[in-house]
Amino acid sequence: MAENRIFNFSAGPSMLPLEVLQKAQSQMLNYEGSGMSVMEMSHRSKAYDEIITTTQARLRRILNIPDNYKVLFMQGGGTMQFSMVPLNLLQKGKADYILTGYFAEKAYKEACKFGDIKVAASSKEQDFTFIPKQEDLNLDPEADYVYLCANNTIYGTEWQYVPETNGVPIVADMSSDILSKPIDVSKFGIIFAGAQKNMGCAGLTVGIVREDLLGNAKENTPVLLDYKTLADKDSMYNTPPTYAIYILGLVLEWIENMGGVEVMQEKNKKKAAMLYDYLDSSDFYTTTANKEDRSMMNVTFRSPNAELDAKFAKESAAAGMSNLKGHRAVGGMRASIYNAMPIEGVEKLIDFMKKFEAENK
Ligand SMILES: *Cc1c(COP(=O)(O)O)cnc(C)c1O
């Protein structure tokens, strides 16, 4: 660890691999002999063209993205996708949403402005502690799409299966679990992810869009909210978030050097299992997420009461672990352990948890 760096358990923006930061630092003032930083470069320059082209190619390779999908680099965060998805996909005017948490609900509320939107299943009545099962999904075969949030960053649950929708395209918000494991892209119509969780830094949203879903946007759709505008111009209709794309490229290079998303998955499984095993063995801490739906990325738990939760957040920060306080909507604690969190960070957290338990029991 570089001097003074702490283990940052933030849900996002979150920790980046040290190697990525060091490489960005080494290239900051003079990118590969260009005499300037990537931030200062024209997005139409040869040097930048190489950055964006290489980054897209790496993402395609790492996630094994089929040729009939476009990779789009956008702005506006995950949240702007909540509007873009219905604007681009509603043709018959109907869609099914599966409500598994805060961001799924936000997406649903936004979509309701644009069409006849149904809740195909929801775990809201049980405080979003589980992921609905296939047989509990009330899917309309006439829907234009089925929407789900693959990993519920705030509640700490994650889909462990891709639902069967009989040909209705699935739109998945993978903001907080993309690149954490291999995925079968061909099972989805659209995948999107804000970069600041597991891909890089804020300012960039990556879209993976099946080609046949392009070109159906409502006529009065703002030009930048039409996926086709971005697809036709290779994400260069206007100035893309150049530096954030460069950082994504470095993160993808790091993932490839580590052995790809299979290796990420192994490491992530190990980290999550260490934490959950400890939590399950403790009668001090409790978890709320349904066991079989637990997230590999965001581990939510609580101590016996809110005062101890606050004390935990304070003391863990003093011990060199930041952002362990749970989201304001749920309280308790949350450890976000994305790809960049080393196993040592999880070990250190567990040691702290044991000590805190012993001191406060
Ligand atoms: C963080 C997050 C969002 C919101 O992303 P913004 O980039 O802040 O708009 C949406 N969905 C999920 C699953 C998230 O984790």
Short mmCIF file of C-alpha atoms and ligand atoms in Angstrom, two decimals:
data_model
loop_
_atom_site.label_atom_id
_atom_site.label_comp_id
_atom_site.label_asym_id
_atom_site.label_seq_id
_atom_site.Cartn_x
_atom_site.Cartn_y
_atom_site.Cartn_z
CA MET A 1 0.00 0.00 0.00
CA ALA A 2 1.20 3.47 -0.83
CA GLU A 3 1.72 5.68 2.15
CA ASN A 4 -1.40 6.97 3.89
CA ARG A 5 -3.83 4.99 1.73
CA ILE A 6 -6.70 3.48 3.69
CA PHE A 7 -9.09 0.66 2.93
CA ASN A 8 -12.07 2.42 1.41
CA PHE A 9 -15.29 0.41 1.67
CA SER A 10 -17.38 3.05 -0.09
CA ALA A 11 -20.27 1.88 -2.26
CA GLY A 12 -19.30 4.43 -4.90
CA PRO A 13 -17.37 6.28 -5.97
CA SER A 14 -15.17 3.54 -4.65
CA MET A 15 -11.65 2.29 -4.36
CA LEU A 16 -9.53 1.93 -7.52
CA PRO A 17 -6.62 -0.50 -7.89
CA LEU A 18 -3.39 1.11 -6.69
CA GLU A 19 -1.66 0.07 -9.94
CA VAL A 20 -4.26 2.01 -11.93
CA LEU A 21 -3.76 5.17 -9.88
CA GLN A 22 0.00 4.85 -10.16
CA LYS A 23 -0.11 4.42 -13.91
CA ALA A 24 -2.47 7.40 -14.26
CA GLN A 25 -0.09 9.37 -12.08
CA SER A 26 2.92 8.43 -14.18
CA GLN A 27 1.08 9.48 -17.35
CA MET A 28 -0.49 12.58 -15.90
CA LEU A 29 1.80 15.30 -17.22
CA ASN A 30 2.87 13.77 -20.49
CA TYR A 31 0.83 10.94 -21.96
CA GLU A 32 3.12 8.73 -24.04
CA GLY A 33 5.22 11.57 -25.38
CA SER A 34 2.23 13.67 -26.46
CA GLY A 35 3.41 16.49 -24.22
CA MET A 36 0.04 16.75 -22.52
CA SER A 37 -2.26 14.91 -20.14
CA VAL A 38 -5.18 12.84 -21.40
CA MET A 39 -7.49 15.50 -19.93
CA GLU A 40 -6.05 18.14 -22.21
CA MET A 41 -6.22 16.12 -25.38
CA SER A 42 -8.67 16.59 -28.26
CA HIS A 43 -11.12 13.71 -28.32
CA ARG A 44 -10.55 13.67 -32.10
CA SER A 45 -6.78 13.27 -31.79
CA LYS A 46 -4.95 10.16 -32.89
CA ALA A 47 -3.68 9.52 -29.37
CA TYR A 48 -7.16 9.69 -27.91
CA ASP A 49 -8.67 7.61 -30.69
CA GLU A 50 -6.30 4.86 -29.70
CA ILE A 51 -7.33 5.13 -26.05
CA ILE A 52 -11.06 4.86 -26.72
CA THR A 53 -10.66 2.14 -29.36
CA THR A 54 -8.42 0.02 -27.13
CA THR A 55 -10.75 0.50 -24.16
CA GLN A 56 -13.76 -0.65 -26.12
CA ALA A 57 -11.88 -3.64 -27.51
CA ARG A 58 -10.73 -4.65 -24.03
CA LEU A 59 -14.26 -4.46 -22.65
CA ARG A 60 -15.53 -6.58 -25.53
CA ARG A 61 -12.82 -9.14 -24.89
CA ILE A 62 -13.20 -9.25 -21.12
CA LEU A 63 -16.99 -9.61 -21.12
CA ASN A 64 -17.06 -11.64 -24.31
CA ILE A 65 -19.55 -9.21 -25.88
CA PRO A 66 -21.11 -10.62 -29.08
CA ASP A 67 -20.73 -8.67 -32.35
CA ASN A 68 -24.40 -7.73 -32.48
CA TYR A 69 -24.03 -5.51 -29.41
CA LYS A 70 -22.83 -1.91 -29.40
CA VAL A 71 -20.70 -0.59 -26.58
CA LEU A 72 -21.66 2.99 -25.71
CA PHE A 73 -19.81 5.49 -23.55
CA MET A 74 -22.29 7.93 -22.08
CA GLN A 75 -22.67 10.50 -19.31
CA GLY A 76 -25.50 11.17 -16.87
CA GLY A 77 -24.78 8.23 -14.54
CA GLY A 78 -26.91 5.18 -13.93
CA THR A 79 -29.76 7.57 -13.23
CA MET A 80 -29.95 8.95 -16.76
CA GLN A 81 -30.45 5.40 -17.99
CA PHE A 82 -33.66 5.27 -15.97
CA SER A 83 -35.01 7.79 -18.52
CA MET A 84 -33.16 6.57 -21.61
CA VAL A 85 -34.37 3.00 -21.32
CA PRO A 86 -38.12 3.78 -21.59
CA LEU A 87 -37.53 6.56 -24.14
CA ASN A 88 -35.69 4.13 -26.41
CA LEU A 89 -37.50 0.86 -25.87
CA LEU A 90 -41.20 1.58 -25.37
CA GLN A 91 -42.95 0.89 -28.65
CA LYS A 92 -46.10 -0.93 -27.66
CA GLY A 93 -45.85 1.19 -24.53
CA LYS A 94 -45.64 -1.53 -21.89
CA ALA A 95 -42.81 -2.72 -19.66
CA ASP A 96 -42.36 -4.96 -16.61
CA TYR A 97 -40.21 -3.82 -13.70
CA ILE A 98 -38.92 -6.02 -10.91
CA LEU A 99 -38.52 -4.00 -7.75
CA THR A 100 -35.65 -5.26 -5.62
CA GLY A 101 -34.37 -2.05 -4.09
CA TYR A 102 -33.83 1.66 -4.13
CA PHE A 103 -32.45 2.02 -7.65
CA ALA A 104 -34.94 -0.38 -9.23
CA GLU A 105 -37.71 1.65 -7.69
CA LYS A 106 -36.24 4.90 -8.95
CA ALA A 107 -36.02 3.44 -12.44
CA TYR A 108 -39.64 2.28 -12.19
CA LYS A 109 -40.90 5.69 -11.09
CA GLU A 110 -39.11 7.37 -13.96
CA ALA A 111 -40.43 4.89 -16.53
CA CYS A 112 -44.00 5.47 -15.34
CA LYS A 113 -43.81 8.91 -16.97
CA PHE A 114 -43.49 7.31 -20.37
CA GLY A 115 -45.79 4.33 -20.60
CA ASP A 116 -47.90 1.61 -19.02
CA ILE A 117 -45.40 0.21 -16.54
CA LYS A 118 -46.18 -2.83 -14.38
CA VAL A 119 -44.50 -4.23 -11.31
CA ALA A 120 -43.78 -7.84 -12.27
CA ALA A 121 -42.55 -8.68 -8.75
CA SER A 122 -41.39 -6.77 -5.71
CA SER A 123 -39.60 -7.48 -2.46
CA LYS A 124 -40.50 -4.09 -1.00
CA GLU A 125 -42.96 -5.48 1.56
CA GLN A 126 -40.05 -7.43 3.07
CA ASP A 127 -37.71 -4.43 3.07
CA PHE A 128 -36.01 -5.59 -0.13
CA THR A 129 -34.31 -8.47 1.64
CA PHE A 130 -34.65 -10.96 -1.22
CA ILE A 131 -34.68 -11.48 -5.00
CA PRO A 132 -37.95 -12.86 -6.40
CA LYS A 133 -37.85 -16.34 -7.88
CA GLN A 134 -38.64 -17.09 -11.50
CA GLU A 135 -42.04 -18.58 -10.63
CA ASP A 136 -42.99 -15.40 -8.78
CA LEU A 137 -42.41 -13.11 -11.77
CA ASN A 138 -45.64 -11.95 -13.29
CA LEU A 139 -44.39 -11.27 -16.81
CA ASP A 140 -46.42 -9.85 -19.67
CA PRO A 141 -45.43 -11.50 -22.97
CA GLU A 142 -46.48 -8.28 -24.73
CA ALA A 143 -44.11 -6.06 -22.76
CA ASP A 144 -41.42 -4.16 -24.66
CA TYR A 145 -38.87 -5.12 -22.02
CA VAL A 146 -38.32 -6.53 -18.55
CA TYR A 147 -36.26 -4.38 -16.21
CA LEU A 148 -34.13 -5.54 -13.30
CA CYS A 149 -31.33 -4.25 -11.11
CA ALA A 150 -28.68 -6.99 -11.02
CA ASN A 151 -27.10 -6.00 -7.73
CA ASN A 152 -28.85 -3.97 -5.08
CA THR A 153 -26.07 -1.76 -3.81
CA ILE A 154 -27.96 -0.46 -0.79
CA TYR A 155 -29.71 -3.62 0.44
CA GLY A 156 -26.93 -6.07 -0.37
CA THR A 157 -28.80 -8.54 -2.54
CA GLU A 158 -27.82 -9.78 -5.99
CA TRP A 159 -29.56 -11.76 -8.71
CA GLN A 160 -28.09 -15.26 -8.91
CA TYR A 161 -29.95 -16.14 -12.10
CA VAL A 162 -31.06 -14.51 -15.33
CA PRO A 163 -34.83 -14.79 -15.63
CA GLU A 164 -36.51 -16.53 -18.54
CA THR A 165 -38.68 -13.94 -20.32
CA ASN A 166 -39.69 -15.75 -23.51
CA GLY A 167 -37.92 -13.42 -25.86
CA VAL A 168 -38.82 -10.15 -24.16
CA PRO A 169 -35.52 -8.23 -23.88
CA ILE A 170 -34.07 -7.87 -20.41
CA VAL A 171 -32.64 -4.52 -19.38
CA ALA A 172 -30.22 -4.86 -16.48
CA ASP A 173 -28.70 -2.17 -14.30
CA MET A 174 -25.29 -3.69 -13.47
CA SER A 175 -23.83 -0.51 -12.00
CA SER A 176 -22.53 -2.28 -8.93
CA ASP A 177 -21.60 -5.75 -10.14
CA ILE A 178 -20.38 -5.47 -13.72
CA LEU A 179 -16.86 -6.92 -14.15
CA SER A 180 -17.13 -8.81 -10.85
CA LYS A 181 -17.83 -12.12 -12.61
CA PRO A 182 -18.41 -13.51 -16.09
CA ILE A 183 -21.83 -12.79 -17.59
CA ASP A 184 -23.65 -14.12 -20.63
CA VAL A 185 -24.29 -10.85 -22.46
CA SER A 186 -26.47 -12.61 -25.04
CA LYS A 187 -29.17 -13.09 -22.41
CA PHE A 188 -29.71 -9.33 -22.16
CA GLY A 189 -31.11 -6.64 -24.42
CA ILE A 190 -29.36 -3.81 -22.63
CA ILE A 191 -26.81 -3.76 -19.85
CA PHE A 192 -25.76 -0.46 -18.35
CA ALA A 193 -23.47 0.57 -15.53
CA GLY A 194 -22.26 3.79 -14.00
CA ALA A 195 -18.48 3.49 -13.93
CA GLN A 196 -17.82 4.72 -10.39
CA LYS A 197 -18.51 1.42 -8.61
CA ASN A 198 -16.53 -1.30 -10.28
CA MET A 199 -15.27 0.18 -13.56
CA GLY A 200 -13.48 3.41 -12.90
CA CYS A 201 -14.44 6.93 -11.92
CA ALA A 202 -17.61 8.99 -11.99
CA GLY A 203 -18.66 10.75 -15.17
CA LEU A 204 -18.94 7.71 -17.42
CA THR A 205 -21.80 5.29 -17.93
CA VAL A 206 -21.20 2.23 -20.07
CA GLY A 207 -24.03 0.78 -22.15
CA ILE A 208 -24.04 -2.58 -23.93
CA VAL A 209 -26.97 -2.47 -26.32
CA ARG A 210 -28.24 -5.16 -28.68
CA GLU A 211 -28.33 -3.69 -32.17
CA ASP A 212 -31.94 -4.54 -32.96
CA LEU A 213 -33.03 -2.35 -30.04
CA LEU A 214 -31.51 0.76 -31.62
CA GLY A 215 -33.49 3.22 -33.68
CA ASN A 216 -36.88 2.90 -32.01
CA ALA A 217 -36.73 5.95 -29.78
CA LYS A 218 -39.77 8.17 -29.57
CA GLU A 219 -39.60 10.94 -32.14
CA ASN A 220 -39.16 13.78 -29.69
CA THR A 221 -36.37 12.03 -27.76
CA PRO A 222 -33.52 14.47 -27.07
CA VAL A 223 -30.67 13.69 -29.43
CA LEU A 224 -28.21 12.64 -26.72
CA LEU A 225 -30.76 10.39 -25.05
CA ASP A 226 -31.17 8.30 -28.18
CA TYR A 227 -28.85 5.27 -28.06
CA LYS A 228 -28.70 5.35 -31.85
CA THR A 229 -27.06 8.78 -31.87
CA LEU A 230 -24.22 7.42 -29.75
CA ALA A 231 -24.03 4.11 -31.59
CA ASP A 232 -23.83 5.75 -35.03
CA LYS A 233 -21.00 8.04 -33.93
CA ASP A 234 -18.99 5.53 -31.83
CA SER A 235 -19.84 7.51 -28.68
CA MET A 236 -18.33 10.63 -30.27
CA TYR A 237 -21.45 12.59 -31.25
CA ASN A 238 -20.17 15.16 -28.81
CA THR A 239 -17.22 15.23 -26.42
CA PRO A 240 -17.26 11.99 -24.45
CA PRO A 241 -16.04 11.84 -20.84
CA THR A 242 -12.48 11.44 -22.07
CA TYR A 243 -10.58 11.02 -18.82
CA ALA A 244 -13.12 8.64 -17.29
CA ILE A 245 -12.87 6.45 -20.40
CA TYR A 246 -9.08 6.47 -20.07
CA ILE A 247 -9.36 5.36 -16.42
CA LEU A 248 -11.76 2.59 -17.46
CA GLY A 249 -9.13 1.49 -19.96
CA LEU A 250 -6.53 1.25 -17.19
CA VAL A 251 -8.93 -0.72 -14.97
CA LEU A 252 -9.64 -3.13 -17.83
CA GLU A 253 -5.92 -3.54 -18.47
CA TRP A 254 -5.51 -4.35 -14.76
CA ILE A 255 -8.31 -6.93 -14.93
CA GLU A 256 -6.76 -8.57 -17.99
CA ASN A 257 -3.37 -8.67 -16.30
CA MET A 258 -4.96 -10.34 -13.29
CA GLY A 259 -6.48 -13.03 -15.50
CA GLY A 260 -9.90 -11.64 -16.43
CA VAL A 261 -13.35 -11.74 -14.86
CA GLU A 262 -13.04 -15.43 -13.94
CA VAL A 263 -10.18 -14.56 -11.63
CA MET A 264 -12.10 -11.52 -10.33
CA GLN A 265 -14.99 -13.82 -9.50
CA GLU A 266 -12.77 -16.24 -7.61
CA LYS A 267 -11.27 -13.44 -5.55
CA ASN A 268 -14.64 -11.79 -4.96
CA LYS A 269 -16.21 -15.09 -3.89
CA LYS A 270 -13.42 -15.62 -1.44
CA LYS A 271 -13.68 -12.14 0.05
CA ALA A 272 -17.46 -12.32 0.38
CA ALA A 273 -17.35 -15.81 1.87
CA MET A 274 -14.83 -14.71 4.49
CA LEU A 275 -17.11 -11.89 5.61
CA TYR A 276 -20.38 -13.80 5.48
CA ASP A 277 -18.89 -16.82 7.25
CA TYR A 278 -17.75 -14.61 10.06
CA LEU A 279 -21.10 -12.80 10.22
CA ASP A 280 -22.95 -16.13 10.34
CA SER A 281 -20.75 -17.37 13.15
CA SER A 282 -21.30 -14.26 15.25
CA ASP A 283 -24.27 -13.75 17.57
CA PHE A 284 -23.39 -10.06 17.86
CA TYR A 285 -23.82 -9.03 14.24
CA THR A 286 -26.90 -9.75 12.16
CA THR A 287 -27.50 -9.78 8.43
CA THR A 288 -30.82 -9.02 6.79
CA ALA A 289 -30.35 -10.10 3.19
CA ASN A 290 -31.77 -13.52 2.39
CA LYS A 291 -28.83 -15.95 2.44
CA GLU A 292 -29.19 -17.30 -1.07
CA ASP A 293 -29.57 -13.79 -2.54
CA ARG A 294 -26.59 -12.22 -0.84
CA SER A 295 -24.50 -9.78 -2.82
CA MET A 296 -20.87 -10.57 -3.48
CA MET A 297 -20.17 -6.82 -3.74
CA ASN A 298 -22.08 -5.07 -0.95
CA VAL A 299 -22.22 -6.84 2.40
CA THR A 300 -24.84 -5.36 4.74
CA PHE A 301 -24.98 -6.09 8.46
CA ARG A 302 -25.85 -4.55 11.82
CA SER A 303 -24.68 -4.56 15.39
CA PRO A 304 -27.21 -4.98 18.24
CA ASN A 305 -28.33 -1.33 18.14
CA ALA A 306 -28.04 2.00 16.34
CA GLU A 307 -25.67 3.52 18.90
CA LEU A 308 -23.25 0.65 18.40
CA ASP A 309 -23.61 1.01 14.63
CA ALA A 310 -22.54 4.63 14.93
CA LYS A 311 -19.68 3.67 17.21
CA PHE A 312 -18.62 0.98 14.73
CA ALA A 313 -18.50 3.49 11.87
CA LYS A 314 -16.47 5.94 13.93
CA GLU A 315 -13.96 3.44 15.31
CA SER A 316 -13.47 1.58 12.05
CA ALA A 317 -12.68 4.88 10.33
CA ALA A 318 -10.12 5.66 13.04
CA ALA A 319 -8.60 2.21 12.41
CA GLY A 320 -8.07 2.97 8.71
CA MET A 321 -11.27 1.67 7.10
CA SER A 322 -13.60 4.27 5.68
CA ASN A 323 -17.23 4.41 4.58
CA LEU A 324 -18.55 1.40 6.49
CA LYS A 325 -21.69 3.23 7.56
CA GLY A 326 -24.79 1.80 5.89
CA HIS A 327 -26.90 3.80 3.45
CA ARG A 328 -29.19 6.31 5.16
CA ALA A 329 -32.22 4.38 3.86
CA VAL A 330 -31.33 1.21 5.78
CA GLY A 331 -28.87 2.10 8.55
CA GLY A 332 -26.47 -0.48 9.97
CA MET A 333 -23.23 -1.11 8.16
CA ARG A 334 -22.22 -1.90 4.61
CA ALA A 335 -18.89 -3.13 3.36
CA SER A 336 -18.52 -2.65 -0.38
CA ILE A 337 -15.88 -5.06 -1.58
CA TYR A 338 -15.58 -4.46 -5.29
CA ASN A 339 -12.76 -5.82 -7.48
CA ALA A 340 -10.25 -3.26 -6.22
CA MET A 341 -10.64 -4.18 -2.54
CA PRO A 342 -7.71 -6.45 -1.71
CA ILE A 343 -8.18 -9.50 0.46
CA GLU A 344 -6.04 -7.76 3.12
CA GLY A 345 -8.77 -5.12 3.45
CA VAL A 346 -11.36 -7.79 4.22
CA GLU A 347 -9.01 -9.51 6.66
CA LYS A 348 -8.42 -6.24 8.42
CA LEU A 349 -12.16 -5.57 8.59
CA ILE A 350 -12.87 -8.98 10.10
CA ASP A 351 -10.14 -8.51 12.70
CA PHE A 352 -11.67 -5.17 13.60
CA MET A 353 -15.17 -6.70 13.79
CA LYS A 354 -13.95 -9.39 16.17
CA LYS A 355 -12.31 -6.85 18.40
CA PHE A 356 -15.37 -4.59 18.33
CA GLU A 357 -17.60 -7.54 19.17
CA ALA A 358 -15.42 -8.53 22.14
CA GLU A 359 -15.35 -4.97 23.45
CA ASN A 360 -19.05 -4.26 23.11
CA LYS A 361 -20.81 -7.51 23.82
C1 LIG B 1 -25.01 3.89 -7.83
C2 LIG B 1 -26.08 3.22 -8.57
C3 LIG B 1 -26.95 3.92 -9.43
C4 LIG B 1 -26.92 5.42 -9.58
O1 LIG B 1 -25.84 5.83 -10.27
P1 LIG B 1 -25.54 7.36 -10.57
O2 LIG B 1 -24.34 7.24 -11.44
O3 LIG B 1 -25.29 8.04 -9.28
O4 LIG B 1 -26.71 7.93 -11.29
C5 LIG B 1 -27.88 3.20 -10.14
N1 LIG B 1 -27.99 1.87 -9.99
C6 LIG B 1 -27.19 1.17 -9.16
C7 LIG B 1 -27.36 -0.30 -9.05
C8 LIG B 1 -26.22 1.82 -8.42
O5 LIG B 1 -25.44 1.13 -7.58
#
